[in-house]
Structure formats: C-alpha cells, structure tokens
Amino acid sequence: MRIFENPILRSSVTLAWGGTYRVALLSLAAVATFAGCLYLFGWRDVGGPSERVWKDLYRVVLTLQGFAAVGAILASARRVTLHRKDGTLDANRLTPMSPQRLAEGYWLGPMVGPLAVILTGTAFAMFLVLVTPRASVDALAVSQAVVLSTTLLFGLCATWLALEAESRHVLVLVTLGAPALIAGVGALGTSFIGSFVLGLPGLTPLRTTGLVEPTWLWSTRMSPVALTFATQAVVGLVAWRAVVRKMARPEERGLSTGMALLLFATMSLLQHGLIAMDLAEPLHWTSTVRSATFGGLLVGLGLALCVATAAGLDSRRARRLVLRTGTTRAGLAVRSGVGVAAITGALATGLFAVHPVETGGWFALAAVGTASTAVAVVALIEFASLRATRSAALVAGLVVLAWLFLPLLSTIAFDDDIIEATLGVSPLLALQAAFDLPEGSPWVIVGNLGAAVFAAGALVAWWRELCAFETAARFTAR
Amino acid sequence: MLIDVTDLRVDYPGLIAVDGISFALEPGDGYALVGPNGAGKTSTFRALAGLVEPTRGRVRICGLDIEREPEEYRRRLGYMPDDSPIISGLTSAQFLDHFARAYEIAGRIDRIDAVLALTGLTDKADAPCQSLSRGMRQRLVMAKTLLHDPPALVLDEPASGLDPISRRGLRDILNVLRAQGKAIVVSSHILGEIDSFCNKVGVLERGVLRASGRIDSIAAELGHRGMRLRWSPAGASPLPTLEQHAATRIKAVGPDSVDFELGTDDDALDLLLAELVRVGVRVREWRKTASDLEHVFLALGAKEVR
C-alpha cells in the first residue's frame, strides 16, 4: 500500500506513538482492559449482558469517540499551523512529493492518535454486540461507519482551514465554532442539511438500537445514513481538492470557482430537497416548517457568502493575473467572488422564492433583496481585500456577517418582538418580515430598500477599487 | 545554465520585494547575493525554490520550469532556508530518512550516512533533533539539502549560528561542491567569508540588483580597495614608492605600517608588491583591510550589513 510509504504519515506515526506496532499493541491492550473491567464490574451485577447495558455502554463509547473526533480537528489544525510557521511544510513542499501526497500526509498524519482511539472504541463496541443477545449489529455498523467518516471529514476540513487561515485565533474560532454552530442550528429543526454533514442522523443508536427512519428528499424516501455519506462525500471531495490546491500553490484560494459552485449547488439543492415536501403543501405550513424554510434559505445564503469569499480574489492573485496574463478589469471581475456570489445568491433564493408560500410575492421580493445583500457583502469583502490585506478582508467580512446575522439570531433566541425594532439594522430581516408581517407591510419595503441601497453602494465601491487596482498594477509594471 | 533567473519580480501586498532581477550561473559558479535586511534576498530565494510564485519573470533550474515540471525541478534543487526547520521528536537519522523517502532515494541508508559524515554529524545520528545546538541544526538542514545530491543549491544564510570552526567546515564543503560542478547561490551577512567560496556577487537593495557579476571585476570597476602594509625597520621604507605610484592614495601612516587605497585590479596589486620588494622593503604584512565583497558593498553605499 503506497499510502503507508508516505513519509509524512510515517513520521507522524513515529512521533505519535513510537511506531505502528506499538499503536496496534496499545489498542489491543485497551480493548482487553475494557472487556475485563466490564465483566468484573458491570455485567456481574446486572446478571449478564442485556440490551440496557449495551445501550448505556455504547453511549459511553460514542461519547469517547466524539472527543477523539474533536481531538482530530485540533490535531490536524495544530500540525499544519506549526509546520507552516516553522517551515517544515515548505521543506516538504520542496521535495518531489506531489500535492496529493502532501495532502494525504497532512490529512492522515495528525489523525493517527485520534483514529487509534476511535478504532479501539469500535473494537470494544463489536465485542459488546457479540456478547449481548439483542444488540443491533446493523446499528453498530452504521453508527461506527458514520463516526469514522465524520472524523476523517473533520480532519480534512481542519487541514484545509489551517492552510487558509492567516491567524491562529480565527482558525480556532472557525474549526471549533463552525461544527458547534451547525449542530446548534440543526437542533432548531430536523430538516437541516448541516446535520447530515456532521453525521448526526447516523448516530441515532444513541436513542434506539434500530436503524433510523427514512427521510423525504423531494418526493422520494431516502435513508438518512445514505444522505449522510452523500453529503460528506461532496464536502470531503471539495475539501480534498482545496487541500491539494493549497499544497500546490499556497497563495491561491483553496476553492476554485468551479468547486465553490459545485459545493454550493449540491448543498443548496439537498437543503431544498429536504423541505420540498413541506413547501409543496401550504396546509402543513406550521411554524416548525416555516423555521425550516427560513433556516434553509439562511443556510443557502450563508453558504453563498462562504463559498464566494473562499473563492474570491485578493490583491496578490489579482496582481499576478494583471501582470502575468494581461487580465483586464472585466476579467478580474469575472474571476472575483462577486460573480460566484451572484450565481449562488440567485440560486439560493430562487429555489425558495418559487414556492407559493403564505406571503406570496412579498416573500419573493424579500428573498431577492436578501440575495442582493449577499452579493453586496462579498463585494465589500473584496473591496477590503484589494485595498488592504486578506486578514483585513476577513475582519471586514466577519463584521458584516455579524451585522447581518446577529440581530436575526437574537430574534430567534430571545423575542420575536425585537424584529420590528431591529428591522432597519439588517436587510436580512426583511425576509423574516415577509413571514410575520401582513402583506404590503411598510417594513418589508423599508428592509428591501435598505438592502438595495447597501448593495448598490458596495458594488460601486468594489468596481471603482477594481479599476484603480488594475490601473495601478499596470503602471508599476512599467 | 544551471540557474537562470530572468526579470524576476515578487510582490507582497503593498510592497515590491524583488523588482526585475536577472542573473545566470554556470556549473561551478558560487553567487553571493548580498544586501541589507529587507533587500529582497529571502524573497528571491523563495522564488527560486518555487515557494513564492513570481508576479513576473522566469526562473529555470537546469533548464526546467517549475510550472511545467515541478517534480524534476525540485529533484535538481537543494534549498536551505534561513530558519532551519527540524521535526521535533525525530532523531537526526529519522529526520533525514523522512526526506530521503520523500526524494525516493535509492540506497537511502548509505546516503544518509554519507551526508551525516560530510556535515560532521555522524555521532549525532541518534540524537533527537530538538536537542541539537543551533549550529548543529544548521548542519543537519545542510545535510538534508545535500541528501538528493542536487546540481543547484540555494542557501539562505547557511553560516548563521555556526562557530568559526564550523564556518570553515562549511566553506570547505561549499568549495568541494563547486569543484564538483554544482552551482551555488548563497546569502550571508558575513561578507568577509563569502568571497572565499563565491566567484560572483549580486548586490541587492530594495529589491533591485545594483551590481551583478564577477567579484574581482566589479571591485576593479568600482575603484579603490583598502590595503595595509607593515614592514621591518631593518629594510627600506615603502612610503616613497607608494607616494610615487599613481594609483595609490595613502590614508594613514604609522611607525612601521601604512594604510592605503589602491584603485586597480589584482594584477596591479601583485606588481606593486614586487616593486616594493625590489626596492628593499622587508614586508611583514600585506593584506586587504576589507574583503573584495565588503569593498563592493561599501562602494555601492549599501547599508545595514554586519
């Protein structure tokens, strides 16, 4: 197996445990110790293995594996950050190892320890199933497969983020904050694609030993486990391409425009599919479904912002394009994140705006206003990126996102009445107003007008900066 | 050409680090890139190593372009960065084995032993990398750089942190490598030592090459160089000869010594010495007060070099 010849992976094994054999021996010893303790202190008291004991113990195993998965995030992010800082990553990049081989090593290398813990848990869980009469082998297999795939995905995404991040503080915030935020939003409604990315539906054996119920995806019933693997495969593929791209050319953004659009289109479509059945039946239009719809739209817009920013243009790349390939200002505009944001924003809102919801045309108007806000936000971030540094652009982006989303989250978390009070603050609230206010409410108009003014201002500022940047780059080249 | 740099430009946000520099090295050439802090040396080296994408221009190693043939390009290049990266937790031998596998070196154990011996680290093969002194780390990274026997070497401050004996060892290694036909680009703040293993120089200031070419040619073009002569009172005084010599300018006179400037090349220097001996001067000391490289550097008005 060529993967085991990867020098980075081999060095990681040496560093983590002092050798592959020691890992295997430690894992076996841990399983034997678990089993012995279980027999001595557990089953003897309850009269032998039972379904209750199996479920309780398996819950403990899954919790430990959850900690190991978080450990995988931290280990991957830490390794890449350290190696970027001390020059070891560059030293590895100087060798003839291909970007794929580098990505493989930096993805799997730091996960040797966490994976050993997870596989030890798997071995212990298998032992439990074998000795417990009514334990579900299927549930165990599914949940363990999901644990493994989620951990591998976490490690890959953390590697990508660590390659992108300019600041360690931002890295910690994103690597730990993003899964927590996705899990938190997922808890608000069951029809949330982020839950599948995190593998949460695959872990229902925590509640039952049986397999989970199928879920609606448009008009078909689909296994949540299959959907979990499908979403993780898409995110994993995009993250893998991004890591390989960063290994090959660290100055480039991880996401190419094509991969950014693929990620966005897939996730947005799947999100739409999850709530399409509810949207098709206005009679079933309950507050829960409404939240899910609104949440779905926010997911779409949030993703649009993320992918557009991640695939965007910064001053170094723009200068190289101008000086090496003679790209014009129009060409720069096409390659920028603003173009990606326009496509993804239109897709995100279009998918939802076509449905005949209670507020009809007002909903569509609010959705379009929100999409134009997404474009404006990316234009603002790119403006900052061209004028200053990528870090400044990131800070600008975070401030704008906070401005857009915090009032909204506060209304969800605390009191709906705050909506009207904060309406003028965030254009996104116009969308919420379309749900909760009577048709033709001035608040919807005010919100959308605000969004339009904001978008126009941001786009003008961005275009002027792009023109000035192109002229300056050509001038200094003489 | 083993190393060919043409119109290289490197930009960072708000800064042109390297602006249109060009130089070319044949087998056996040693090229010293000197300049004050922030002149663009490390950016040039990183662009040569393919770690920074040039905004404009072209870099070729053995005729290869990193964009088109990255793996072959890297096999032919040895790059030693300024801040020696080591992998804490691995021993010196394991560290080298890591890179030997990465370069897919056949007979890597023998090769590791060879580079450890060359850099004088054989007895540190099993020592953890983090336990090595700064100078030893430099030598370990040098060993890593030489592991795949590259024909082109780019060394950023290789003498940094080395004691005088190790520096002499480094100089010997570099001269051996040059004799083997390798081309070496090197930067260092210790100008006096660089011209003992380099035959060419580039003076970089604010990203621009102010001079580039053979050290002796540039020194001669730039004019005077500082010399010191000490003589025995038992012999004749050299002062009349020096005063009559058109190309010399006396700077300071002591009881048995004189500092003077000479504005010509090495041949003129030899002829002057021969003349002094002929008139009966018993020479005790005859040396440059500054190396040719320092002379070039100072003559160009570059600053902040140590």
Coordinates of N, CA and C in Angstrom, one line a residue, chain A residues 250-396:
Chain A
P250 N 0.2 27.7 -2.5 CA -0.3 28.2 -1.2 C -0.9 29.6 -1.3
E251 N -0.5 30.3 -2.4 CA -1.0 31.7 -2.5 C -2.4 31.7 -3.0
E252 N -2.8 30.6 -3.7 CA -4.2 30.6 -4.2 C -5.2 30.3 -3.2
R253 N -6.5 30.7 -3.4 CA -7.5 30.3 -2.5 C -7.8 28.8 -2.7
G254 N -8.2 28.2 -1.6 CA -8.4 26.8 -1.7 C -9.5 26.4 -2.7
L255 N -10.6 27.2 -2.7 CA -11.7 26.8 -3.6 C -11.5 27.5 -5.0
S256 N -11.6 26.6 -6.0 CA -11.6 27.2 -7.3 C -13.1 27.6 -7.5
T257 N -13.4 28.5 -8.5 CA -14.7 28.9 -8.7 C -15.6 27.7 -9.0
G258 N -15.2 26.8 -9.8 CA -16.0 25.6 -10.2 C -16.3 24.8 -8.9
M259 N -15.3 24.5 -8.1 CA -15.6 23.7 -6.9 C -16.5 24.5 -5.9
A260 N -16.3 25.8 -5.8 CA -17.2 26.6 -5.0 C -18.6 26.4 -5.4
L261 N -18.8 26.5 -6.7 CA -20.2 26.4 -7.2 C -20.8 25.0 -7.0
L262 N -19.9 24.0 -7.2 CA -20.4 22.6 -7.0 C -20.8 22.4 -5.6
L263 N -20.0 22.9 -4.7 CA -20.3 22.7 -3.2 C -21.6 23.4 -2.9
F264 N -21.7 24.7 -3.4 CA -22.9 25.4 -3.1 C -24.2 24.8 -3.7
A265 N -24.1 24.5 -5.0 CA -25.2 24.0 -5.7 C -25.7 22.7 -5.1
T266 N -24.8 21.8 -4.8 CA -25.2 20.5 -4.2 C -25.9 20.7 -2.8
M267 N -25.2 21.4 -1.9 CA -25.7 21.6 -0.6 C -27.1 22.3 -0.6
S268 N -27.2 23.3 -1.5 CA -28.4 24.1 -1.5 C -29.5 23.3 -2.1
L269 N -29.2 22.5 -3.1 CA -30.3 21.7 -3.7 C -30.7 20.6 -2.7
L270 N -29.8 20.0 -2.0 CA -30.2 19.0 -1.0 C -31.0 19.6 0.1
Q271 N -30.6 20.8 0.5 CA -31.4 21.5 1.6 C -32.8 21.8 1.1
H272 N -32.9 22.2 -0.1 CA -34.2 22.4 -0.7 C -35.0 21.1 -0.8
G273 N -34.3 20.0 -1.2 CA -35.0 18.7 -1.2 C -35.5 18.3 0.1
L274 N -34.8 18.6 1.1 CA -35.3 18.1 2.5 C -36.6 18.8 2.9
I275 N -36.9 20.0 2.4 CA -38.1 20.7 2.9 C -39.1 20.9 1.7
A276 N -38.8 20.3 0.6 CA -39.6 20.5 -0.6 C -41.0 19.9 -0.4
M277 N -41.1 18.8 0.3 CA -42.5 18.2 0.5 C -43.3 19.1 1.4
D278 N -42.7 19.7 2.4 CA -43.4 20.6 3.3 C -43.8 21.9 2.5
L279 N -42.9 22.4 1.7 CA -43.2 23.6 0.9 C -44.4 23.4 -0.1
A280 N -44.5 22.1 -0.6 CA -45.5 21.8 -1.6 C -46.9 21.8 -1.0
E281 N -47.0 21.7 0.3 CA -48.3 21.5 1.0 C -48.5 22.7 1.9
P282 N -49.1 23.8 1.4 CA -49.3 25.0 2.2 C -50.1 24.7 3.5
L283 N -50.9 23.7 3.4 CA -51.8 23.4 4.6 C -50.9 22.9 5.8
H284 N -49.8 22.3 5.5 CA -48.9 21.8 6.5 C -47.9 22.9 7.0
W285 N -48.3 24.1 6.6 CA -47.4 25.2 6.9 C -47.4 25.6 8.4
T286 N -46.6 24.9 9.1 CA -46.6 25.2 10.6 C -45.4 26.0 10.9
S287 N -45.3 26.5 12.1 CA -44.2 27.3 12.5 C -42.9 26.6 12.4
T288 N -42.9 25.3 12.6 CA -41.7 24.5 12.5 C -41.2 24.5 11.1
V289 N -42.1 24.2 10.2 CA -41.7 24.1 8.8 C -41.3 25.5 8.3
R290 N -42.0 26.5 8.8 CA -41.6 27.9 8.4 C -40.1 28.2 8.9
S291 N -39.9 27.8 10.1 CA -38.5 27.9 10.6 C -37.5 27.2 9.7
A292 N -37.9 26.0 9.3 CA -37.0 25.1 8.5 C -36.8 25.8 7.2
T293 N -37.9 26.4 6.6 CA -37.7 27.1 5.3 C -36.8 28.2 5.4
F294 N -37.1 29.0 6.4 CA -36.3 30.2 6.6 C -34.8 29.8 6.9
G295 N -34.7 28.8 7.8 CA -33.3 28.3 8.1 C -32.6 27.8 6.8
G296 N -33.4 27.1 6.0 CA -32.8 26.6 4.7 C -32.3 27.8 3.8
L297 N -33.1 28.8 3.8 CA -32.7 30.0 3.0 C -31.5 30.6 3.6
L298 N -31.4 30.7 4.9 CA -30.2 31.2 5.5 C -29.0 30.4 5.3
V299 N -29.3 29.1 5.3 CA -28.1 28.1 5.0 C -27.6 28.4 3.6
G300 N -28.6 28.6 2.7 CA -28.2 28.9 1.3 C -27.4 30.2 1.2
L301 N -27.9 31.2 1.8 CA -27.2 32.5 1.7 C -25.9 32.5 2.5
G302 N -25.9 31.8 3.6 CA -24.6 31.7 4.4 C -23.6 31.0 3.6
L303 N -24.0 29.9 2.9 CA -23.1 29.1 2.1 C -22.6 30.0 0.9
A304 N -23.6 30.7 0.3 CA -23.2 31.6 -0.8 C -22.1 32.5 -0.4
L305 N -22.3 33.1 0.8 CA -21.2 34.1 1.3 C -19.9 33.4 1.5
C306 N -20.0 32.2 2.1 CA -18.7 31.5 2.4 C -18.0 31.1 1.2
V307 N -18.7 30.5 0.2 CA -18.0 30.0 -1.0 C -17.5 31.1 -1.8
A308 N -18.3 32.2 -1.9 CA -17.9 33.3 -2.7 C -16.6 34.0 -2.1
T309 N -16.6 34.0 -0.8 CA -15.4 34.6 -0.1 C -14.2 33.7 -0.3
A310 N -14.5 32.4 -0.1 CA -13.4 31.4 -0.2 C -12.8 31.4 -1.6
A311 N -13.6 31.6 -2.6 CA -13.1 31.5 -4.0 C -12.8 32.9 -4.5
G312 N -12.8 33.9 -3.7 CA -12.6 35.3 -4.2 C -11.2 35.6 -4.6
L313 N -11.1 36.9 -4.9 CA -9.8 37.4 -5.5 C -9.2 38.3 -4.4
D314 N -7.9 38.1 -4.2 CA -7.2 39.0 -3.3 C -6.1 39.8 -4.1
S315 N -5.5 40.7 -3.5 CA -4.6 41.6 -4.3 C -3.4 40.9 -5.0
R316 N -2.9 39.9 -4.3 CA -1.7 39.2 -4.9 C -2.1 38.5 -6.1
R317 N -3.2 37.7 -6.0 CA -3.7 37.0 -7.2 C -4.1 37.9 -8.3
A318 N -4.8 39.0 -7.9 CA -5.2 39.9 -8.9 C -4.0 40.5 -9.6
R319 N -3.0 40.9 -8.9 CA -1.8 41.5 -9.5 C -1.1 40.5 -10.4
R320 N -1.0 39.3 -10.0 CA -0.4 38.2 -10.9 C -1.2 38.1 -12.2
L321 N -2.5 38.1 -12.0 CA -3.4 38.0 -13.2 C -3.1 39.1 -14.2
V322 N -3.0 40.3 -13.6 CA -2.8 41.5 -14.5 C -1.4 41.5 -15.1
L323 N -0.4 41.2 -14.3 CA 1.0 41.3 -14.8 C 1.5 40.1 -15.6
R324 N 1.0 38.9 -15.3 CA 1.5 37.7 -16.0 C 0.6 37.3 -17.2
T325 N -0.7 37.5 -17.0 CA -1.6 37.1 -18.1 C -2.3 38.2 -18.8
G326 N -2.1 39.4 -18.3 CA -2.7 40.6 -19.0 C -4.2 40.7 -18.8
T327 N -4.7 40.1 -17.7 CA -6.1 40.1 -17.5 C -6.6 41.6 -17.3
T328 N -7.8 41.9 -17.9 CA -8.3 43.2 -17.8 C -9.2 43.3 -16.6
R329 N -9.7 44.5 -16.3 CA -10.6 44.7 -15.1 C -11.9 43.9 -15.3
A330 N -12.4 43.7 -16.5 CA -13.6 42.9 -16.7 C -13.3 41.4 -16.3
G331 N -12.1 41.0 -16.8 CA -11.6 39.6 -16.5 C -11.5 39.4 -15.0
L332 N -11.0 40.4 -14.3 CA -10.8 40.3 -12.8 C -12.2 40.2 -12.2
A333 N -13.1 41.0 -12.7 CA -14.5 41.0 -12.1 C -15.1 39.6 -12.3
V334 N -14.9 39.0 -13.4 CA -15.4 37.6 -13.7 C -14.8 36.6 -12.7
R335 N -13.5 36.8 -12.5 CA -12.8 35.8 -11.6 C -13.1 36.1 -10.1
S336 N -13.7 37.2 -9.8 CA -13.8 37.5 -8.4 C -14.9 36.7 -7.7
G337 N -15.0 36.9 -6.4 CA -16.0 36.2 -5.6 C -17.4 36.8 -5.9
V338 N -17.5 38.0 -6.4 CA -18.7 38.7 -6.6 C -19.6 37.9 -7.6
G339 N -18.9 37.5 -8.6 CA -19.6 36.7 -9.7 C -20.2 35.4 -9.1
V340 N -19.4 34.7 -8.3 CA -19.8 33.5 -7.6 C -21.0 33.8 -6.7
A341 N -20.9 34.9 -6.0 CA -22.0 35.3 -5.0 C -23.3 35.6 -5.8
A342 N -23.1 36.2 -7.0 CA -24.3 36.5 -7.7 C -25.1 35.2 -8.2
I343 N -24.3 34.2 -8.6 CA -24.9 33.0 -9.1 C -25.5 32.2 -7.9
T344 N -24.7 32.1 -6.8 CA -25.1 31.3 -5.7 C -26.3 32.0 -5.0
G345 N -26.2 33.3 -4.9 CA -27.3 34.0 -4.2 C -28.6 33.9 -5.0
A346 N -28.5 34.0 -6.3 CA -29.7 33.8 -7.1 C -30.3 32.4 -7.0
L347 N -29.4 31.4 -7.0 CA -29.8 30.0 -6.8 C -30.5 29.8 -5.5
A348 N -29.8 30.3 -4.4 CA -30.3 30.1 -3.1 C -31.7 30.6 -2.9
T349 N -31.9 31.9 -3.4 CA -33.3 32.5 -3.2 C -34.3 32.0 -4.2
G350 N -33.8 31.7 -5.4 CA -34.7 31.3 -6.4 C -35.4 29.9 -6.1
L351 N -34.6 29.1 -5.4 CA -35.1 27.7 -5.1 C -36.3 27.9 -4.1
F352 N -36.3 28.9 -3.3 CA -37.3 29.0 -2.3 C -38.4 30.0 -2.7
A353 N -38.0 31.0 -3.5 CA -39.0 32.0 -3.9 C -40.1 31.5 -4.8
V354 N -39.8 30.4 -5.5 CA -40.8 29.9 -6.5 C -42.0 29.2 -5.8
H355 N -41.8 28.9 -4.5 CA -42.9 28.2 -3.8 C -44.0 29.2 -3.4
P356 N -45.3 28.7 -3.5 CA -46.4 29.6 -3.2 C -46.6 29.7 -1.7
V357 N -45.8 30.4 -1.0 CA -45.9 30.5 0.4 C -47.0 31.6 0.8
E358 N -47.3 31.6 2.0 CA -48.4 32.5 2.5 C -48.3 33.9 2.0
T359 N -47.1 34.5 2.1 CA -47.0 35.9 1.8 C -46.7 36.2 0.3
G360 N -46.7 35.1 -0.5 CA -46.7 35.2 -2.0 C -45.5 36.1 -2.5
G361 N -45.9 37.1 -3.3 CA -44.9 37.9 -3.9 C -44.0 38.7 -3.0
W362 N -44.5 39.0 -1.8 CA -43.7 39.7 -0.8 C -42.5 38.8 -0.4
F363 N -42.8 37.5 -0.3 CA -41.7 36.6 0.1 C -40.6 36.6 -1.0
A364 N -41.0 36.6 -2.3 CA -40.1 36.6 -3.4 C -39.3 37.8 -3.4
L365 N -40.0 39.0 -3.1 CA -39.2 40.2 -3.1 C -38.2 40.3 -2.0
A366 N -38.6 39.8 -0.8 CA -37.7 39.8 0.3 C -36.5 38.9 0.0
A367 N -36.8 37.7 -0.7 CA -35.7 36.8 -1.0 C -34.7 37.4 -2.0
V368 N -35.2 38.1 -3.0 CA -34.3 38.8 -3.9 C -33.5 39.9 -3.2
G369 N -34.2 40.6 -2.3 CA -33.4 41.6 -1.6 C -32.3 41.0 -0.8
T370 N -32.6 39.8 -0.2 CA -31.6 39.1 0.6 C -30.4 38.6 -0.3
A371 N -30.8 38.2 -1.5 CA -29.7 37.7 -2.4 C -28.8 38.8 -2.8
S372 N -29.4 40.0 -3.1 CA -28.6 41.1 -3.5 C -27.7 41.6 -2.3
T373 N -28.2 41.3 -1.1 CA -27.3 41.7 0.0 C -26.1 40.7 0.1
A374 N -26.3 39.5 -0.3 CA -25.2 38.5 -0.3 C -24.1 39.0 -1.3
V375 N -24.6 39.4 -2.4 CA -23.6 39.9 -3.4 C -22.9 41.1 -2.9
A376 N -23.6 42.0 -2.2 CA -23.0 43.3 -1.7 C -22.0 43.0 -0.7
V377 N -22.3 42.0 0.2 CA -21.4 41.6 1.3 C -20.1 41.1 0.7
V378 N -20.2 40.3 -0.3 CA -18.9 39.8 -1.0 C -18.2 40.9 -1.7
A379 N -18.9 41.8 -2.3 CA -18.3 43.0 -3.0 C -17.5 43.8 -1.9
L380 N -18.1 43.9 -0.8 CA -17.5 44.7 0.3 C -16.2 44.0 0.8
I381 N -16.3 42.7 0.9 CA -15.1 41.9 1.4 C -14.0 42.0 0.3
E382 N -14.4 41.9 -0.9 CA -13.3 42.0 -2.0 C -12.7 43.4 -2.1
F383 N -13.6 44.4 -1.8 CA -13.1 45.8 -1.8 C -12.0 45.9 -0.7
A384 N -12.3 45.4 0.5 CA -11.3 45.4 1.5 C -10.0 44.6 1.2
S385 N -10.2 43.5 0.5 CA -9.1 42.6 0.1 C -8.2 43.3 -0.9
L386 N -8.8 44.0 -1.8 CA -8.0 44.7 -2.9 C -7.2 45.9 -2.3
R387 N -7.9 46.6 -1.4 CA -7.3 47.8 -0.8 C -6.3 47.5 0.2
A388 N -6.6 46.5 1.1 CA -5.7 46.1 2.2 C -5.2 44.7 2.1
T389 N -5.2 44.0 3.2 CA -4.7 42.6 3.2 C -5.9 41.6 3.3
R390 N -5.6 40.3 3.1 CA -6.6 39.3 3.2 C -7.1 39.3 4.7
S391 N -6.3 39.5 5.6 CA -6.8 39.5 7.0 C -7.8 40.6 7.3
A392 N -7.5 41.8 6.7 CA -8.4 42.9 6.8 C -9.7 42.6 6.2
A393 N -9.6 41.9 5.1 CA -10.9 41.5 4.4 C -11.7 40.5 5.2
L394 N -10.9 39.6 5.9 CA -11.6 38.6 6.7 C -12.3 39.3 7.9
V395 N -11.6 40.3 8.5 CA -12.2 41.0 9.6 C -13.5 41.8 9.1
A396 N -13.3 42.4 7.9 CA -14.5 43.2 7.3 C -15.6 42.2 7.1

